[in-house]
Amino acid sequence: MPEPTRHGATAGTPTTTHWGRYRVHVRDGEITGLAPAPGDGEPSPIGRSLVDGRVAPARIREPMVRTGYLEHGPRHRNNNRGDDTFTPVPWEHALDLVAHQLRRVYDEHGPAAVYGGSYGWASAGRFHHAQSQVHRFLNLAGGYTGSTGTYSYHAMQRIVPHVVGIDAERLMLELPSWEQVAEHAELVVAFGGLAPKNSQVSPGGVHRHSASEGREHCRAAGVRFVNVGPCRDDLPDADEWIAPRPHTDVALMLALCTQIVDTGRHDRRFLAECCTGFDRLHAYLAGREDGVRKDPAWAAEICAIPAETIVRLAEEIAARRTLITMSWSMQRAQHGEQPCWALIALAAIAGQLGHPGRGAGLGFGTHHSTGLAGLRHPVAALPQRADRAPAFPAIPVARIADLLLSPGAEIDYDGSRVTFPDIRLVYWCGGNPFHHHQDLNRLTTAWQVPETVVVQEPFWTATARHADIVLPTTVTLERNDFAHGRFESALSAMHRAVDPPTGVRHDYEIFAALAGRLGFDDAFTEGRTADDWVRHLYEETRTRLAEAGAAIPDFAAFWRAGETVLTDDPAARRPAGALELLRRDPVAHPLPTPSGRVELFSETVDGFGYADCPGHPTWLEPAEWLGGEGARRHPLHLVSNQPATRLHSQLDHGAVSREGKVAGREPVALHPDDADRRGIADGDVVRVFNDRGSCLAGARVTAEVRRGVVVLATGAWYDPVAPGGLDRHGNPNVLTADRRTSALAQGPASGTALVEVEAWSGPAPGVASFRPPELAGRRR
């Protein structure tokens, strides 16, 4: 690997994260500071946590094995993960142990008994991408059971193809840029807001943060913003804040549709030529199916907002050029498919769908790349070698606890049936299921079922603490790589700033050593070191770009410079999307749906016969909401959104996340009226609870949240006083329900949760999640 060019003592070593580019300052082999890369006017503060987080007490510095596992070996359904000590072991012993268990499970139970768990946010790098590493290894080992979908927007992933014929990822790639919104729109109605904290981050990294510039550009053009959601700060500079009860947005959307149709403002031509099923949807809106008109008065009672507000918003949407957006959080709820479908229907009925800069912005504002005007470039990544393994049915990602608890059970899934295999070994590399899964007490029970759990991880997260074998891995600042964010106009070098601690290895080195023990090291490494792979993937990218007509420098020049800017032809940016082409000429450009049109009613979905996902957008009362019976006992709706001080649970132990804590715990925001009613003051330690679990948090009293709502961000490292007991740190997923969105998507429904909050009396137990677990013979 060529040495990076040093541009003087103040330049620093370049690196890239999912939340931006930085320059790392090093002296005598130690990191002394970190600064945003030049040219980034809105840098994310999260980067500061890289400095202290890397060397914090939570760092794992040698292989560890759960003491009980060392003593009795693998057990099925009778383990005490999360409530045991650990024993340090030499690397060779740990690798031999992992290789032996893999070989035994493959021989005795077959590859379907191995679950390959990962999530894609571990690194922004194209090579040191944990998900690609573990999947490549397990595919070459003989195959594995994997997951499909994402915790972020699984309901959207499954319903969108039925409605518009293209997948959700492509639909988001066709979202308008901020420039297009400023040029073509007059109104943005943002269901779930456009939270500035979310635009800190983008898959693969942010080259230069520009989301606030985009919003300012729209404002200068006279675009009006309406924030529809429970949190004012999800769009803090909105011209209007409408705060319906959480989980009632579908009722609001349907009433907007009814009002527009009743006043004759609907787009008859588009509905006739480019859509199918409007007659069926209209019959439902008019009450001909169930005797209930879905008008503003009906929705006002459900949403607890004035009917006049709904009427006025409908008139404004129909009269002005409008972009209607929806955050991913909206569909992470029971019946989460419905807001996606209803939003598309609303945009179609209002005459907005298929126009540049307007229409249905599903996922707009959920991360930095939505709103960028760049192209998707053909950047290479590590091949996962799925061609070398037998194919097994993938499990919907949010059904992992069901998978472990109920082998052999069958579930419905998007018109098919999926059977859960009997998982004997879980291999996790990248990601933290004890962060993103719901009902952590249930997950803890499920986690005791497999015979062996192997985790590769730099820090003592809850996932590492619930493992049998823990293999310590490097972090971004300790390895070479390169990054490219979605729609970004540059490739960014990620130079190793410092050496890893003694005893810590790259994921790639670990898998290569295991592949050697299992007899396929040549296939896994292809004769390349980690740095060889970085160079190879860059040069492959260079070849692909050259074939597309774009020239970039060779690897040595790129590495010295620290980045290379990709010059896009402005005329080639963001070609017309499928919906825009449909509106132009529905005969020449049909959608790949059964009808060739937008399906406001889907014969396919209707034919599945799912009671919780009918054939058209429908208001379905959730199991938990402020208008239901459950609110008598638990009268507050829990919003468990993305944090501002970290990415998911990454670097929760770092300085930036810790500075945001209240009384050393995750802050929970509640309205002053709700706080006064419970005798809670700002800064108090409080207990948040329901029948599923309870946690402690630090009260933040603010009028920025709707009455009847509490906001507790995800990502606080799970820290129970005992397995299944009180969480000391404020992880909301001890409170959320492990229920499906519907039989269609089987997605996570974290947004459907009611809680109560009370002031904590007496001394509060200390938070222990940032300390290492006890080692055998060294009990504290």
PDB file of C-alpha atoms in Angstrom, residues 247-514:
ATOM      1  CA  HIS A 247     -50.025   5.812  14.056  1.00  0.00           C
ATOM      2  CA  THR A 248     -53.046   7.643  12.568  1.00  0.00           C
ATOM      3  CA  ASP A 249     -51.379   9.108   9.479  1.00  0.00           C
ATOM      4  CA  VAL A 250     -53.166   6.670   7.150  1.00  0.00           C
ATOM      5  CA  ALA A 251     -56.535   7.954   8.358  1.00  0.00           C
ATOM      6  CA  LEU A 252     -55.323  11.497   7.678  1.00  0.00           C
ATOM      7  CA  MET A 253     -54.082  10.596   4.180  1.00  0.00           C
ATOM      8  CA  LEU A 254     -57.344   8.872   3.301  1.00  0.00           C
ATOM      9  CA  ALA A 255     -59.369  11.863   4.487  1.00  0.00           C
ATOM     10  CA  LEU A 256     -57.199  14.141   2.360  1.00  0.00           C
ATOM     11  CA  CYS A 257     -57.967  11.889  -0.621  1.00  0.00           C
ATOM     12  CA  THR A 258     -61.706  12.026   0.102  1.00  0.00           C
ATOM     13  CA  GLN A 259     -61.714  15.800   0.434  1.00  0.00           C
ATOM     14  CA  ILE A 260     -59.852  16.266  -2.847  1.00  0.00           C
ATOM     15  CA  VAL A 261     -62.245  13.928  -4.682  1.00  0.00           C
ATOM     16  CA  ASP A 262     -65.350  15.435  -3.064  1.00  0.00           C
ATOM     17  CA  THR A 263     -64.322  18.918  -4.246  1.00  0.00           C
ATOM     18  CA  GLY A 264     -63.572  17.700  -7.777  1.00  0.00           C
ATOM     19  CA  ARG A 265     -59.857  18.522  -7.540  1.00  0.00           C
ATOM     20  CA  HIS A 266     -58.613  15.012  -8.335  1.00  0.00           C
ATOM     21  CA  ASP A 267     -56.538  14.292 -11.454  1.00  0.00           C
ATOM     22  CA  ARG A 268     -59.096  12.394 -13.532  1.00  0.00           C
ATOM     23  CA  ARG A 269     -56.848  11.887 -16.541  1.00  0.00           C
ATOM     24  CA  PHE A 270     -53.943  10.434 -14.543  1.00  0.00           C
ATOM     25  CA  LEU A 271     -56.275   8.218 -12.525  1.00  0.00           C
ATOM     26  CA  ALA A 272     -57.916   6.899 -15.702  1.00  0.00           C
ATOM     27  CA  GLU A 273     -54.847   6.472 -17.897  1.00  0.00           C
ATOM     28  CA  CYS A 274     -52.026   5.752 -15.436  1.00  0.00           C
ATOM     29  CA  CYS A 275     -53.729   4.035 -12.486  1.00  0.00           C
ATOM     30  CA  THR A 276     -55.929   1.030 -11.893  1.00  0.00           C
ATOM     31  CA  GLY A 277     -58.288   0.407  -9.010  1.00  0.00           C
ATOM     32  CA  PHE A 278     -59.373   3.957  -8.303  1.00  0.00           C
ATOM     33  CA  ASP A 279     -62.990   2.838  -8.440  1.00  0.00           C
ATOM     34  CA  ARG A 280     -62.355   0.271  -5.688  1.00  0.00           C
ATOM     35  CA  LEU A 281     -60.452   2.756  -3.551  1.00  0.00           C
ATOM     36  CA  HIS A 282     -63.085   5.431  -4.080  1.00  0.00           C
ATOM     37  CA  ALA A 283     -65.806   3.023  -2.988  1.00  0.00           C
ATOM     38  CA  TYR A 284     -63.895   2.507   0.257  1.00  0.00           C
ATOM     39  CA  LEU A 285     -63.320   6.241   0.753  1.00  0.00           C
ATOM     40  CA  ALA A 286     -67.005   6.955   0.150  1.00  0.00           C
ATOM     41  CA  GLY A 287     -68.071   4.314   2.685  1.00  0.00           C
ATOM     42  CA  ARG A 288     -69.706   1.978   0.196  1.00  0.00           C
ATOM     43  CA  GLU A 289     -67.709  -0.962   1.601  1.00  0.00           C
ATOM     44  CA  ASP A 290     -68.280  -0.460   5.323  1.00  0.00           C
ATOM     45  CA  GLY A 291     -70.756   2.396   5.673  1.00  0.00           C
ATOM     46  CA  VAL A 292     -68.104   4.798   6.975  1.00  0.00           C
ATOM     47  CA  ARG A 293     -67.062   7.801   4.890  1.00  0.00           C
ATOM     48  CA  LYS A 294     -63.337   8.483   5.230  1.00  0.00           C
ATOM     49  CA  ASP A 295     -63.827  12.232   5.326  1.00  0.00           C
ATOM     50  CA  PRO A 296     -62.140  14.951   7.424  1.00  0.00           C
ATOM     51  CA  ALA A 297     -64.675  14.649  10.257  1.00  0.00           C
ATOM     52  CA  TRP A 298     -63.989  10.897  10.506  1.00  0.00           C
ATOM     53  CA  ALA A 299     -60.208  11.394  10.492  1.00  0.00           C
ATOM     54  CA  ALA A 300     -60.374  14.299  12.945  1.00  0.00           C
ATOM     55  CA  GLU A 301     -61.760  12.004  15.627  1.00  0.00           C
ATOM     56  CA  ILE A 302     -59.076   9.364  14.984  1.00  0.00           C
ATOM     57  CA  CYS A 303     -56.163  11.777  14.617  1.00  0.00           C
ATOM     58  CA  ALA A 304     -57.272  14.252  17.312  1.00  0.00           C
ATOM     59  CA  ILE A 305     -56.737  17.270  15.067  1.00  0.00           C
ATOM     60  CA  PRO A 306     -59.404  19.701  13.793  1.00  0.00           C
ATOM     61  CA  ALA A 307     -61.345  18.687  10.690  1.00  0.00           C
ATOM     62  CA  GLU A 308     -60.781  22.228   9.427  1.00  0.00           C
ATOM     63  CA  THR A 309     -57.040  21.603   9.408  1.00  0.00           C
ATOM     64  CA  ILE A 310     -57.540  18.528   7.220  1.00  0.00           C
ATOM     65  CA  VAL A 311     -59.812  20.411   4.810  1.00  0.00           C
ATOM     66  CA  ARG A 312     -57.345  23.275   4.503  1.00  0.00           C
ATOM     67  CA  LEU A 313     -54.379  20.932   3.957  1.00  0.00           C
ATOM     68  CA  ALA A 314     -56.286  19.017   1.259  1.00  0.00           C
ATOM     69  CA  GLU A 315     -57.116  22.236  -0.564  1.00  0.00           C
ATOM     70  CA  GLU A 316     -53.481  23.335  -0.395  1.00  0.00           C
ATOM     71  CA  ILE A 317     -52.138  20.002  -1.679  1.00  0.00           C
ATOM     72  CA  ALA A 318     -54.555  20.056  -4.615  1.00  0.00           C
ATOM     73  CA  ALA A 319     -53.954  23.710  -5.469  1.00  0.00           C
ATOM     74  CA  ARG A 320     -50.179  23.864  -5.255  1.00  0.00           C
ATOM     75  CA  ARG A 321     -47.316  21.916  -6.819  1.00  0.00           C
ATOM     76  CA  THR A 322     -46.644  19.507  -3.964  1.00  0.00           C
ATOM     77  CA  LEU A 323     -44.092  16.959  -2.846  1.00  0.00           C
ATOM     78  CA  ILE A 324     -45.541  14.647  -0.170  1.00  0.00           C
ATOM     79  CA  THR A 325     -42.796  12.880   1.757  1.00  0.00           C
ATOM     80  CA  MET A 326     -42.780  10.103   4.303  1.00  0.00           C
ATOM     81  CA  SER A 327     -40.044   9.093   6.730  1.00  0.00           C
ATOM     82  CA  TRP A 328     -39.140   5.437   7.121  1.00  0.00           C
ATOM     83  CA  SER A 329     -40.308   5.585  10.735  1.00  0.00           C
ATOM     84  CA  MET A 330     -43.911   5.779   9.496  1.00  0.00           C
ATOM     85  CA  GLN A 331     -43.823   2.228   8.170  1.00  0.00           C
ATOM     86  CA  ARG A 332     -41.989   0.723  11.151  1.00  0.00           C
ATOM     87  CA  ALA A 333     -45.337   0.079  12.789  1.00  0.00           C
ATOM     88  CA  GLN A 334     -48.169  -2.415  12.698  1.00  0.00           C
ATOM     89  CA  HIS A 335     -49.770  -2.247   9.224  1.00  0.00           C
ATOM     90  CA  GLY A 336     -46.704  -0.302   8.065  1.00  0.00           C
ATOM     91  CA  GLU A 337     -47.451  -1.154   4.443  1.00  0.00           C
ATOM     92  CA  GLN A 338     -50.510   1.103   4.544  1.00  0.00           C
ATOM     93  CA  PRO A 339     -48.893   4.563   4.858  1.00  0.00           C
ATOM     94  CA  CYS A 340     -46.637   3.766   1.890  1.00  0.00           C
ATOM     95  CA  TRP A 341     -49.611   2.806  -0.269  1.00  0.00           C
ATOM     96  CA  ALA A 342     -51.831   5.627   1.005  1.00  0.00           C
ATOM     97  CA  LEU A 343     -49.151   8.227   0.322  1.00  0.00           C
ATOM     98  CA  ILE A 344     -48.789   7.074  -3.293  1.00  0.00           C
ATOM     99  CA  ALA A 345     -52.581   7.125  -3.653  1.00  0.00           C
ATOM    100  CA  LEU A 346     -52.779  10.645  -2.220  1.00  0.00           C
ATOM    101  CA  ALA A 347     -50.106  11.921  -4.613  1.00  0.00           C
ATOM    102  CA  ALA A 348     -51.882  10.267  -7.564  1.00  0.00           C
ATOM    103  CA  ILE A 349     -55.320  11.588  -6.667  1.00  0.00           C
ATOM    104  CA  ALA A 350     -53.958  15.097  -6.059  1.00  0.00           C
ATOM    105  CA  GLY A 351     -52.318  15.158  -9.482  1.00  0.00           C
ATOM    106  CA  GLN A 352     -48.765  15.316  -8.131  1.00  0.00           C
ATOM    107  CA  LEU A 353     -47.423  11.864  -9.012  1.00  0.00           C
ATOM    108  CA  GLY A 354     -45.064  11.686 -11.986  1.00  0.00           C
ATOM    109  CA  HIS A 355     -44.124  15.377 -12.094  1.00  0.00           C
ATOM    110  CA  PRO A 356     -40.487  16.497 -11.622  1.00  0.00           C
ATOM    111  CA  GLY A 357     -39.761  17.652  -8.075  1.00  0.00           C
ATOM    112  CA  ARG A 358     -43.202  16.583  -6.860  1.00  0.00           C
ATOM    113  CA  GLY A 359     -45.187  13.450  -6.104  1.00  0.00           C
ATOM    114  CA  ALA A 360     -44.622  10.789  -3.429  1.00  0.00           C
ATOM    115  CA  GLY A 361     -41.282  11.058  -1.639  1.00  0.00           C
ATOM    116  CA  LEU A 362     -41.131   7.767   0.243  1.00  0.00           C
ATOM    117  CA  GLY A 363     -37.932   7.892   2.304  1.00  0.00           C
ATOM    118  CA  PHE A 364     -37.075  11.482   1.340  1.00  0.00           C
ATOM    119  CA  GLY A 365     -34.856  12.993   4.040  1.00  0.00           C
ATOM    120  CA  THR A 366     -34.088   9.701   5.782  1.00  0.00           C
ATOM    121  CA  HIS A 367     -30.395  10.070   5.027  1.00  0.00           C
ATOM    122  CA  HIS A 368     -28.127  12.489   3.197  1.00  0.00           C
ATOM    123  CA  SER A 369     -28.255  10.842  -0.214  1.00  0.00           C
ATOM    124  CA  THR A 370     -31.980  11.544  -0.606  1.00  0.00           C
ATOM    125  CA  GLY A 371     -31.909  15.036  -2.046  1.00  0.00           C
ATOM    126  CA  LEU A 372     -28.568  14.757  -3.839  1.00  0.00           C
ATOM    127  CA  ALA A 373     -28.539  15.310  -7.585  1.00  0.00           C
ATOM    128  CA  GLY A 374     -25.680  12.960  -8.462  1.00  0.00           C
ATOM    129  CA  LEU A 375     -25.555   9.693 -10.381  1.00  0.00           C
ATOM    130  CA  ARG A 376     -25.198   6.138  -9.071  1.00  0.00           C
ATOM    131  CA  HIS A 377     -21.641   5.140  -9.987  1.00  0.00           C
ATOM    132  CA  PRO A 378     -20.494   1.540 -10.640  1.00  0.00           C
ATOM    133  CA  VAL A 379     -18.151   1.212  -7.653  1.00  0.00           C
ATOM    134  CA  ALA A 380     -16.826  -2.285  -6.909  1.00  0.00           C
ATOM    135  CA  ALA A 381     -17.338  -4.145  -3.642  1.00  0.00           C
ATOM    136  CA  LEU A 382     -16.116  -7.444  -2.206  1.00  0.00           C
ATOM    137  CA  PRO A 383     -17.968 -10.312  -3.974  1.00  0.00           C
ATOM    138  CA  GLN A 384     -20.024 -12.379  -1.525  1.00  0.00           C
ATOM    139  CA  ARG A 385     -19.812 -15.545  -3.698  1.00  0.00           C
ATOM    140  CA  ALA A 386     -23.427 -16.618  -3.381  1.00  0.00           C
ATOM    141  CA  ASP A 387     -22.765 -18.656  -6.530  1.00  0.00           C
ATOM    142  CA  ARG A 388     -20.758 -21.132  -4.459  1.00  0.00           C
ATOM    143  CA  ALA A 389     -23.497 -22.056  -1.978  1.00  0.00           C
ATOM    144  CA  PRO A 390     -26.889 -23.771  -2.077  1.00  0.00           C
ATOM    145  CA  ALA A 391     -29.834 -21.394  -1.914  1.00  0.00           C
ATOM    146  CA  PHE A 392     -31.978 -21.432   1.213  1.00  0.00           C
ATOM    147  CA  PRO A 393     -35.112 -19.369   1.815  1.00  0.00           C
ATOM    148  CA  ALA A 394     -34.101 -16.136   3.510  1.00  0.00           C
ATOM    149  CA  ILE A 395     -35.868 -15.210   6.730  1.00  0.00           C
ATOM    150  CA  PRO A 396     -37.515 -11.783   7.083  1.00  0.00           C
ATOM    151  CA  VAL A 397     -34.900  -9.898   9.071  1.00  0.00           C
ATOM    152  CA  ALA A 398     -37.172  -8.907  11.956  1.00  0.00           C
ATOM    153  CA  ARG A 399     -38.329 -12.472  12.578  1.00  0.00           C
ATOM    154  CA  ILE A 400     -35.066 -13.680  14.121  1.00  0.00           C
ATOM    155  CA  ALA A 401     -36.532 -14.345  17.575  1.00  0.00           C
ATOM    156  CA  ASP A 402     -39.355 -16.359  15.984  1.00  0.00           C
ATOM    157  CA  LEU A 403     -36.749 -18.245  13.953  1.00  0.00           C
ATOM    158  CA  LEU A 404     -34.742 -19.251  17.029  1.00  0.00           C
ATOM    159  CA  LEU A 405     -37.735 -20.036  19.236  1.00  0.00           C
ATOM    160  CA  SER A 406     -39.847 -21.948  16.727  1.00  0.00           C
ATOM    161  CA  PRO A 407     -37.854 -24.171  14.352  1.00  0.00           C
ATOM    162  CA  GLY A 408     -40.112 -25.846  11.842  1.00  0.00           C
ATOM    163  CA  ALA A 409     -42.833 -23.209  12.127  1.00  0.00           C
ATOM    164  CA  GLU A 410     -44.267 -21.673   8.949  1.00  0.00           C
ATOM    165  CA  ILE A 411     -45.188 -18.049   8.338  1.00  0.00           C
ATOM    166  CA  ASP A 412     -46.856 -16.176   5.510  1.00  0.00           C
ATOM    167  CA  TYR A 413     -44.566 -13.845   3.599  1.00  0.00           C
ATOM    168  CA  ASP A 414     -45.597 -11.778   0.586  1.00  0.00           C
ATOM    169  CA  GLY A 415     -47.732 -14.472  -0.977  1.00  0.00           C
ATOM    170  CA  SER A 416     -45.498 -17.381  -0.056  1.00  0.00           C
ATOM    171  CA  ARG A 417     -44.836 -19.589   2.957  1.00  0.00           C
ATOM    172  CA  VAL A 418     -41.483 -19.646   4.756  1.00  0.00           C
ATOM    173  CA  THR A 419     -40.408 -22.481   7.055  1.00  0.00           C
ATOM    174  CA  PHE A 420     -37.969 -21.724   9.867  1.00  0.00           C
ATOM    175  CA  PRO A 421     -34.919 -24.013   9.924  1.00  0.00           C
ATOM    176  CA  ASP A 422     -33.429 -25.320  13.166  1.00  0.00           C
ATOM    177  CA  ILE A 423     -30.556 -22.906  13.850  1.00  0.00           C
ATOM    178  CA  ARG A 424     -27.684 -24.474  15.790  1.00  0.00           C
ATOM    179  CA  LEU A 425     -24.942 -21.872  15.234  1.00  0.00           C
ATOM    180  CA  VAL A 426     -25.232 -18.080  14.905  1.00  0.00           C
ATOM    181  CA  TYR A 427     -22.288 -16.210  13.368  1.00  0.00           C
ATOM    182  CA  TRP A 428     -22.586 -12.434  13.786  1.00  0.00           C
ATOM    183  CA  CYS A 429     -20.198  -9.933  12.243  1.00  0.00           C
ATOM    184  CA  GLY A 430     -21.238  -6.277  11.993  1.00  0.00           C
ATOM    185  CA  GLY A 431     -24.381  -4.931  13.600  1.00  0.00           C
ATOM    186  CA  ASN A 432     -26.020  -5.263  16.983  1.00  0.00           C
ATOM    187  CA  PRO A 433     -29.316  -7.188  17.167  1.00  0.00           C
ATOM    188  CA  PHE A 434     -29.635  -6.122  20.810  1.00  0.00           C
ATOM    189  CA  HIS A 435     -29.981  -2.620  19.427  1.00  0.00           C
ATOM    190  CA  HIS A 436     -32.264  -2.935  16.422  1.00  0.00           C
ATOM    191  CA  HIS A 437     -34.554  -5.813  17.369  1.00  0.00           C
ATOM    192  CA  GLN A 438     -37.788  -5.337  19.308  1.00  0.00           C
ATOM    193  CA  ASP A 439     -38.729  -6.792  22.719  1.00  0.00           C
ATOM    194  CA  LEU A 440     -35.195  -7.471  23.930  1.00  0.00           C
ATOM    195  CA  ASN A 441     -36.420  -9.609  26.809  1.00  0.00           C
ATOM    196  CA  ARG A 442     -37.964 -11.984  24.267  1.00  0.00           C
ATOM    197  CA  LEU A 443     -34.803 -11.855  22.141  1.00  0.00           C
ATOM    198  CA  THR A 444     -32.713 -12.699  25.218  1.00  0.00           C
ATOM    199  CA  THR A 445     -34.827 -15.827  25.700  1.00  0.00           C
ATOM    200  CA  ALA A 446     -34.494 -16.747  22.026  1.00  0.00           C
ATOM    201  CA  TRP A 447     -30.740 -16.174  22.143  1.00  0.00           C
ATOM    202  CA  GLN A 448     -30.355 -19.071  24.599  1.00  0.00           C
ATOM    203  CA  VAL A 449     -31.529 -21.614  21.999  1.00  0.00           C
ATOM    204  CA  PRO A 450     -28.583 -22.044  19.561  1.00  0.00           C
ATOM    205  CA  GLU A 451     -25.722 -24.306  20.533  1.00  0.00           C
ATOM    206  CA  THR A 452     -23.049 -21.751  19.643  1.00  0.00           C
ATOM    207  CA  VAL A 453     -22.986 -17.999  19.079  1.00  0.00           C
ATOM    208  CA  VAL A 454     -19.855 -16.479  17.534  1.00  0.00           C
ATOM    209  CA  VAL A 455     -19.463 -12.689  17.404  1.00  0.00           C
ATOM    210  CA  GLN A 456     -16.753 -10.586  15.766  1.00  0.00           C
ATOM    211  CA  GLU A 457     -16.842  -7.132  17.343  1.00  0.00           C
ATOM    212  CA  PRO A 458     -14.506  -4.332  18.493  1.00  0.00           C
ATOM    213  CA  PHE A 459     -16.494  -3.408  21.616  1.00  0.00           C
ATOM    214  CA  TRP A 460     -18.402  -5.027  24.468  1.00  0.00           C
ATOM    215  CA  THR A 461     -21.871  -4.366  23.070  1.00  0.00           C
ATOM    216  CA  ALA A 462     -24.780  -6.430  24.332  1.00  0.00           C
ATOM    217  CA  THR A 463     -24.380  -8.712  21.313  1.00  0.00           C
ATOM    218  CA  ALA A 464     -20.787  -9.483  22.332  1.00  0.00           C
ATOM    219  CA  ARG A 465     -21.881 -10.013  25.943  1.00  0.00           C
ATOM    220  CA  HIS A 466     -24.466 -12.550  24.739  1.00  0.00           C
ATOM    221  CA  ALA A 467     -21.927 -14.559  22.692  1.00  0.00           C
ATOM    222  CA  ASP A 468     -20.086 -17.789  23.405  1.00  0.00           C
ATOM    223  CA  ILE A 469     -16.969 -16.892  21.429  1.00  0.00           C
ATOM    224  CA  VAL A 470     -15.913 -13.263  20.907  1.00  0.00           C
ATOM    225  CA  LEU A 471     -13.234 -12.399  18.348  1.00  0.00           C
ATOM    226  CA  PRO A 472     -11.921  -8.807  18.664  1.00  0.00           C
ATOM    227  CA  THR A 473     -11.771  -6.792  15.455  1.00  0.00           C
ATOM    228  CA  THR A 474     -10.272  -3.561  14.197  1.00  0.00           C
ATOM    229  CA  VAL A 475     -12.067  -0.257  13.702  1.00  0.00           C
ATOM    230  CA  THR A 476     -12.021   2.116  10.722  1.00  0.00           C
ATOM    231  CA  LEU A 477      -9.009   4.142  11.890  1.00  0.00           C
ATOM    232  CA  GLU A 478      -6.890   0.961  12.053  1.00  0.00           C
ATOM    233  CA  ARG A 479      -7.168  -0.247   8.453  1.00  0.00           C
ATOM    234  CA  ASN A 480      -6.896   0.902   4.844  1.00  0.00           C
ATOM    235  CA  ASP A 481      -9.927   1.112   2.578  1.00  0.00           C
ATOM    236  CA  PHE A 482     -11.823   3.470   0.303  1.00  0.00           C
ATOM    237  CA  ALA A 483     -15.389   4.713   0.393  1.00  0.00           C
ATOM    238  CA  HIS A 484     -18.117   5.967  -1.887  1.00  0.00           C
ATOM    239  CA  GLY A 485     -21.498   7.183  -0.698  1.00  0.00           C
ATOM    240  CA  ARG A 486     -24.700   6.826  -2.685  1.00  0.00           C
ATOM    241  CA  PHE A 487     -25.006   9.649  -5.261  1.00  0.00           C
ATOM    242  CA  GLU A 488     -21.755  11.186  -3.952  1.00  0.00           C
ATOM    243  CA  SER A 489     -19.368  12.722  -6.471  1.00  0.00           C
ATOM    244  CA  ALA A 490     -16.092  11.378  -5.078  1.00  0.00           C
ATOM    245  CA  LEU A 491     -14.152   8.334  -3.992  1.00  0.00           C
ATOM    246  CA  SER A 492     -12.525   8.884  -0.601  1.00  0.00           C
ATOM    247  CA  ALA A 493      -9.384   7.203   0.720  1.00  0.00           C
ATOM    248  CA  MET A 494      -9.501   5.722   4.204  1.00  0.00           C
ATOM    249  CA  HIS A 495      -5.919   5.591   5.444  1.00  0.00           C
ATOM    250  CA  ARG A 496      -4.910   3.575   8.464  1.00  0.00           C
ATOM    251  CA  ALA A 497      -4.152   6.273  11.017  1.00  0.00           C
ATOM    252  CA  VAL A 498      -2.837   4.033  13.802  1.00  0.00           C
ATOM    253  CA  ASP A 499      -2.056   0.389  14.392  1.00  0.00           C
ATOM    254  CA  PRO A 500      -4.697  -1.718  16.132  1.00  0.00           C
ATOM    255  CA  PRO A 501      -4.131  -2.815  19.726  1.00  0.00           C
ATOM    256  CA  THR A 502      -2.038  -5.916  20.125  1.00  0.00           C
ATOM    257  CA  GLY A 503      -4.312  -8.929  19.950  1.00  0.00           C
ATOM    258  CA  VAL A 504      -6.886  -7.372  17.607  1.00  0.00           C
ATOM    259  CA  ARG A 505      -7.338  -8.488  13.987  1.00  0.00           C
ATOM    260  CA  HIS A 506      -9.215  -7.438  10.840  1.00  0.00           C
ATOM    261  CA  ASP A 507     -12.399  -9.374  10.041  1.00  0.00           C
ATOM    262  CA  TYR A 508     -10.701 -10.461   6.828  1.00  0.00           C
ATOM    263  CA  GLU A 509      -7.694 -11.899   8.687  1.00  0.00           C
ATOM    264  CA  ILE A 510      -9.990 -13.836  11.006  1.00  0.00           C
ATOM    265  CA  PHE A 511     -12.025 -15.306   8.163  1.00  0.00           C
ATOM    266  CA  ALA A 512      -8.894 -16.134   6.179  1.00  0.00           C
ATOM    267  CA  ALA A 513      -7.483 -18.035   9.168  1.00  0.00           C
ATOM    268  CA  LEU A 514     -10.753 -19.929   9.622  1.00  0.00           C
TER     269      LEU A 514
END
